[in-house]
Amino acid sequence: MPSLGGDPTRQLSVGELAARSGVSVSALHFYEREGLLQSERNDGNQRRYRRDALRRVSFIKVSQRVGVSLADIRAALDSLPGDRAPSPRDWARISERWRAQLDARIAELQHLRTDLDGCMGCGCLSLGTCSLRNPGDELGVSGSGPRRWLEPGAGGTGAGVASAGVASAGVASAGVASAGDASTGDAAAG
């Protein structure tokens, strides 16, 4: 892993930040365009980043990996001080603010893992168990989509998990969210 040396005031080039963070230069440029990261320009008009950009890039990568939307990541980063490196207290404040959202997302993922092979109340009537769990598509009168998943009291386990008020509570595909918001949850129907 590349070392940045001991001078805490030395700014990083985009190449150094990419090498140290494991993120491509194009991704760093994208993060900057999206307002997630800031650079300054030197006399040669080259980007330079403060060293605390490493932590911000790591935060972005991990947050995306667990399915947090770029809008939520941007809001969290915007709450950090712009004139100095964030302190442990600054990061703890974000952690506390996100705790309920992350707990709800964990519950959603556990529900998905446990019940993916069972009835979601989607109205597909294609599974052998639909006639037992949702005869005649009774849940269809409640609306479209995975009714057992979305509505509290619709019958079945884990009902209401997705309606817990989590912003962008979709599940990231293959463990990594795309550059946009995560799925709305209806994609799980079927």
mmCIF file of C-alpha atoms in Angstrom:
data_model
loop_
_atom_site.group_PDB
_atom_site.id
_atom_site.type_symbol
_atom_site.label_atom_id
_atom_site.label_comp_id
_atom_site.label_asym_id
_atom_site.label_seq_id
_atom_site.Cartn_x
_atom_site.Cartn_y
_atom_site.Cartn_z
ATOM 1 C CA MET A 1 0.000 0.000 0.000
ATOM 2 C CA PRO A 2 1.465 3.414 -0.917
ATOM 3 C CA SER A 3 2.641 5.557 1.972
ATOM 4 C CA LEU A 4 2.029 9.289 2.061
ATOM 5 C CA GLY A 5 4.960 10.201 4.256
ATOM 6 C CA GLY A 6 4.928 12.068 7.527
ATOM 7 C CA ASP A 7 4.083 15.681 6.554
ATOM 8 C CA PRO A 8 0.449 16.169 7.670
ATOM 9 C CA THR A 9 0.152 19.482 5.791
ATOM 10 C CA ARG A 10 1.215 18.118 2.400
ATOM 11 C CA GLN A 11 -1.691 17.935 -0.004
ATOM 12 C CA LEU A 12 -2.270 14.928 -2.234
ATOM 13 C CA SER A 13 -2.427 14.811 -5.983
ATOM 14 C CA VAL A 14 -5.400 13.037 -7.532
ATOM 15 C CA GLY A 15 -3.093 10.132 -8.435
ATOM 16 C CA GLU A 16 -1.824 9.822 -4.864
ATOM 17 C CA LEU A 17 -5.357 9.921 -3.470
ATOM 18 C CA ALA A 18 -6.454 7.288 -5.988
ATOM 19 C CA ALA A 19 -3.511 5.010 -5.186
ATOM 20 C CA ARG A 20 -3.916 5.339 -1.418
ATOM 21 C CA SER A 21 -7.717 5.024 -1.341
ATOM 22 C CA GLY A 22 -8.073 2.283 -3.941
ATOM 23 C CA VAL A 23 -10.536 4.405 -5.916
ATOM 24 C CA SER A 24 -9.976 5.272 -9.570
ATOM 25 C CA VAL A 25 -9.145 8.808 -10.631
ATOM 26 C CA SER A 26 -12.386 8.939 -12.619
ATOM 27 C CA ALA A 27 -14.360 7.980 -9.484
ATOM 28 C CA LEU A 28 -12.652 10.780 -7.540
ATOM 29 C CA HIS A 29 -13.601 13.229 -10.292
ATOM 30 C CA PHE A 30 -17.176 11.903 -10.129
ATOM 31 C CA TYR A 31 -17.276 12.335 -6.338
ATOM 32 C CA GLU A 32 -16.073 15.894 -6.787
ATOM 33 C CA ARG A 33 -18.718 16.664 -9.451
ATOM 34 C CA GLU A 34 -21.369 15.245 -7.114
ATOM 35 C CA GLY A 35 -20.235 17.474 -4.242
ATOM 36 C CA LEU A 36 -18.912 14.617 -2.110
ATOM 37 C CA LEU A 37 -15.280 15.650 -2.257
ATOM 38 C CA GLN A 38 -13.440 18.959 -2.662
ATOM 39 C CA SER A 39 -10.085 19.801 -4.110
ATOM 40 C CA GLU A 40 -8.052 22.923 -4.585
ATOM 41 C CA ARG A 41 -6.021 23.824 -7.661
ATOM 42 C CA ASN A 42 -2.289 24.495 -7.521
ATOM 43 C CA ASP A 43 -0.374 26.978 -9.689
ATOM 44 C CA GLY A 44 -0.276 24.401 -12.493
ATOM 45 C CA ASN A 45 -4.111 23.997 -12.274
ATOM 46 C CA GLN A 46 -3.756 20.456 -10.904
ATOM 47 C CA ARG A 47 -6.119 19.117 -8.261
ATOM 48 C CA ARG A 48 -4.810 18.884 -4.719
ATOM 49 C CA TYR A 49 -6.639 17.260 -1.813
ATOM 50 C CA ARG A 50 -6.217 17.653 1.920
ATOM 51 C CA ARG A 51 -5.163 14.447 3.648
ATOM 52 C CA ASP A 52 -8.536 14.087 5.361
ATOM 53 C CA ALA A 53 -9.957 13.365 1.881
ATOM 54 C CA LEU A 54 -8.745 9.790 2.460
ATOM 55 C CA ARG A 55 -11.235 9.292 5.271
ATOM 56 C CA ARG A 56 -14.011 10.924 3.243
ATOM 57 C CA VAL A 57 -13.357 8.624 0.277
ATOM 58 C CA SER A 58 -13.341 5.596 2.584
ATOM 59 C CA PHE A 59 -16.627 6.760 4.101
ATOM 60 C CA ILE A 60 -18.144 7.124 0.615
ATOM 61 C CA LYS A 61 -16.972 3.658 -0.471
ATOM 62 C CA VAL A 62 -18.252 1.870 2.618
ATOM 63 C CA SER A 63 -21.547 3.783 2.631
ATOM 64 C CA GLN A 64 -22.177 2.929 -1.021
ATOM 65 C CA ARG A 65 -21.304 -0.682 -0.393
ATOM 66 C CA VAL A 66 -24.074 -1.022 2.188
ATOM 67 C CA GLY A 67 -26.566 0.700 -0.105
ATOM 68 C CA VAL A 68 -26.655 4.263 1.215
ATOM 69 C CA SER A 69 -27.690 6.713 -1.501
ATOM 70 C CA LEU A 70 -25.330 9.397 -2.747
ATOM 71 C CA ALA A 71 -27.799 12.025 -1.528
ATOM 72 C CA ASP A 72 -27.600 10.664 2.028
ATOM 73 C CA ILE A 73 -23.809 10.424 1.818
ATOM 74 C CA ARG A 74 -23.613 14.011 0.542
ATOM 75 C CA ALA A 75 -25.855 15.248 3.381
ATOM 76 C CA ALA A 76 -23.639 13.525 5.949
ATOM 77 C CA LEU A 77 -20.447 14.909 4.419
ATOM 78 C CA ASP A 78 -21.980 18.389 4.193
ATOM 79 C CA SER A 79 -22.457 18.297 7.965
ATOM 80 C CA LEU A 80 -18.700 17.948 8.456
ATOM 81 C CA PRO A 81 -16.509 21.033 8.846
ATOM 82 C CA GLY A 82 -15.056 22.294 5.570
ATOM 83 C CA ASP A 83 -12.160 24.232 7.048
ATOM 84 C CA ARG A 84 -10.474 21.434 9.005
ATOM 85 C CA ALA A 85 -10.149 17.684 9.207
ATOM 86 C CA PRO A 86 -13.202 16.140 10.881
ATOM 87 C CA SER A 87 -12.651 15.101 14.473
ATOM 88 C CA PRO A 88 -13.679 11.767 15.975
ATOM 89 C CA ARG A 89 -16.601 13.651 17.524
ATOM 90 C CA ASP A 90 -17.744 14.812 14.056
ATOM 91 C CA TRP A 91 -17.728 11.219 12.765
ATOM 92 C CA ALA A 92 -19.507 9.994 15.910
ATOM 93 C CA ARG A 93 -22.282 12.529 15.271
ATOM 94 C CA ILE A 94 -22.857 11.058 11.788
ATOM 95 C CA SER A 95 -22.747 7.547 13.207
ATOM 96 C CA GLU A 96 -25.404 8.385 15.792
ATOM 97 C CA ARG A 97 -27.616 10.060 13.194
ATOM 98 C CA TRP A 98 -27.394 7.016 10.889
ATOM 99 C CA ARG A 99 -27.773 4.365 13.602
ATOM 100 C CA ALA A 100 -31.556 3.925 13.275
ATOM 101 C CA GLN A 101 -31.360 3.889 9.469
ATOM 102 C CA LEU A 102 -28.619 1.278 9.486
ATOM 103 C CA ASP A 103 -30.462 -0.840 12.052
ATOM 104 C CA ALA A 104 -33.585 -0.762 9.838
ATOM 105 C CA ARG A 105 -31.483 -1.684 6.785
ATOM 106 C CA ILE A 106 -29.939 -4.625 8.704
ATOM 107 C CA ALA A 107 -33.433 -5.813 9.664
ATOM 108 C CA GLU A 108 -34.494 -5.571 6.005
ATOM 109 C CA LEU A 109 -31.526 -7.598 4.834
ATOM 110 C CA GLN A 110 -32.135 -10.245 7.490
ATOM 111 C CA HIS A 111 -35.785 -10.427 6.458
ATOM 112 C CA LEU A 112 -34.806 -10.781 2.809
ATOM 113 C CA ARG A 113 -32.294 -13.512 3.626
ATOM 114 C CA THR A 114 -34.825 -15.431 5.709
ATOM 115 C CA ASP A 115 -37.962 -15.010 3.615
ATOM 116 C CA LEU A 116 -36.769 -14.705 0.029
ATOM 117 C CA ASP A 117 -37.845 -18.264 -0.688
ATOM 118 C CA GLY A 118 -41.292 -17.734 0.863
ATOM 119 C CA CYS A 119 -44.315 -15.636 -0.028
ATOM 120 C CA MET A 120 -43.872 -11.896 -0.287
ATOM 121 C CA GLY A 121 -47.520 -11.349 -1.161
ATOM 122 C CA CYS A 122 -46.635 -10.071 -4.611
ATOM 123 C CA GLY A 123 -49.637 -11.601 -6.344
ATOM 124 C CA CYS A 124 -47.547 -13.639 -8.754
ATOM 125 C CA LEU A 125 -49.495 -16.846 -8.038
ATOM 126 C CA SER A 126 -46.666 -18.729 -9.710
ATOM 127 C CA LEU A 127 -45.176 -20.404 -6.668
ATOM 128 C CA GLY A 128 -46.604 -23.662 -5.435
ATOM 129 C CA THR A 129 -47.210 -22.098 -2.034
ATOM 130 C CA CYS A 130 -49.168 -19.080 -3.295
ATOM 131 C CA SER A 131 -52.398 -21.031 -3.165
ATOM 132 C CA LEU A 132 -51.650 -21.706 0.503
ATOM 133 C CA ARG A 133 -50.272 -18.340 1.600
ATOM 134 C CA ASN A 134 -52.148 -15.970 -0.697
ATOM 135 C CA PRO A 135 -55.116 -17.882 -2.127
ATOM 136 C CA GLY A 136 -56.859 -16.095 -4.985
ATOM 137 C CA ASP A 137 -54.362 -13.229 -4.628
ATOM 138 C CA GLU A 138 -56.284 -11.861 -1.621
ATOM 139 C CA LEU A 139 -53.418 -9.498 -0.882
ATOM 140 C CA GLY A 140 -53.874 -7.909 -4.323
ATOM 141 C CA VAL A 141 -56.791 -5.826 -3.031
ATOM 142 C CA SER A 142 -54.264 -3.988 -0.844
ATOM 143 C CA GLY A 143 -52.281 -2.810 -3.874
ATOM 144 C CA SER A 144 -49.398 -3.891 -6.009
ATOM 145 C CA GLY A 145 -45.991 -5.092 -4.965
ATOM 146 C CA PRO A 146 -44.798 -7.268 -2.084
ATOM 147 C CA ARG A 147 -47.710 -6.664 0.328
ATOM 148 C CA ARG A 148 -46.477 -8.934 3.146
ATOM 149 C CA TRP A 149 -43.187 -7.073 3.008
ATOM 150 C CA LEU A 150 -44.567 -3.531 2.770
ATOM 151 C CA GLU A 151 -47.616 -3.499 5.032
ATOM 152 C CA PRO A 152 -47.723 -4.107 8.762
ATOM 153 C CA GLY A 153 -50.354 -6.681 9.646
ATOM 154 C CA ALA A 154 -50.720 -8.067 6.100
ATOM 155 C CA GLY A 155 -49.819 -11.491 7.456
ATOM 156 C CA GLY A 156 -46.517 -13.253 7.163
ATOM 157 C CA THR A 157 -43.230 -12.662 8.881
ATOM 158 C CA GLY A 158 -41.329 -9.418 8.765
ATOM 159 C CA ALA A 159 -44.313 -7.373 7.603
ATOM 160 C CA GLY A 160 -43.719 -3.689 7.707
ATOM 161 C CA VAL A 161 -39.944 -3.773 7.737
ATOM 162 C CA ALA A 162 -39.671 -1.672 4.593
ATOM 163 C CA SER A 163 -42.161 0.871 5.890
ATOM 164 C CA ALA A 164 -39.927 1.726 8.853
ATOM 165 C CA GLY A 165 -39.130 5.156 7.398
ATOM 166 C CA VAL A 166 -35.599 4.482 6.218
ATOM 167 C CA ALA A 167 -34.463 6.892 3.538
ATOM 168 C CA SER A 168 -33.534 5.047 0.342
ATOM 169 C CA ALA A 169 -34.013 1.721 2.076
ATOM 170 C CA GLY A 170 -33.427 -0.391 -1.007
ATOM 171 C CA VAL A 171 -31.049 -3.294 -1.120
ATOM 172 C CA ALA A 172 -27.869 -2.760 -3.101
ATOM 173 C CA SER A 173 -27.295 -5.141 -5.952
ATOM 174 C CA ALA A 174 -24.286 -7.442 -5.491
ATOM 175 C CA GLY A 175 -23.326 -5.599 -2.315
ATOM 176 C CA VAL A 176 -22.459 -2.317 -4.071
ATOM 177 C CA ALA A 177 -24.889 0.496 -4.732
ATOM 178 C CA SER A 178 -24.844 2.200 -8.076
ATOM 179 C CA ALA A 179 -24.127 5.885 -8.384
ATOM 180 C CA GLY A 180 -27.861 6.595 -7.923
ATOM 181 C CA ASP A 181 -30.365 5.728 -5.267
ATOM 182 C CA ALA A 182 -30.876 2.150 -4.189
ATOM 183 C CA SER A 183 -33.889 0.146 -5.289
ATOM 184 C CA THR A 184 -37.341 1.112 -4.046
ATOM 185 C CA GLY A 185 -38.073 -2.373 -2.803
ATOM 186 C CA ASP A 186 -40.696 -3.200 -5.456
ATOM 187 C CA ALA A 187 -37.957 -4.854 -7.490
ATOM 188 C CA ALA A 188 -38.073 -7.654 -4.945
ATOM 189 C CA ALA A 189 -41.621 -8.539 -6.002
ATOM 190 C CA GLY A 190 -42.101 -11.860 -7.718
#
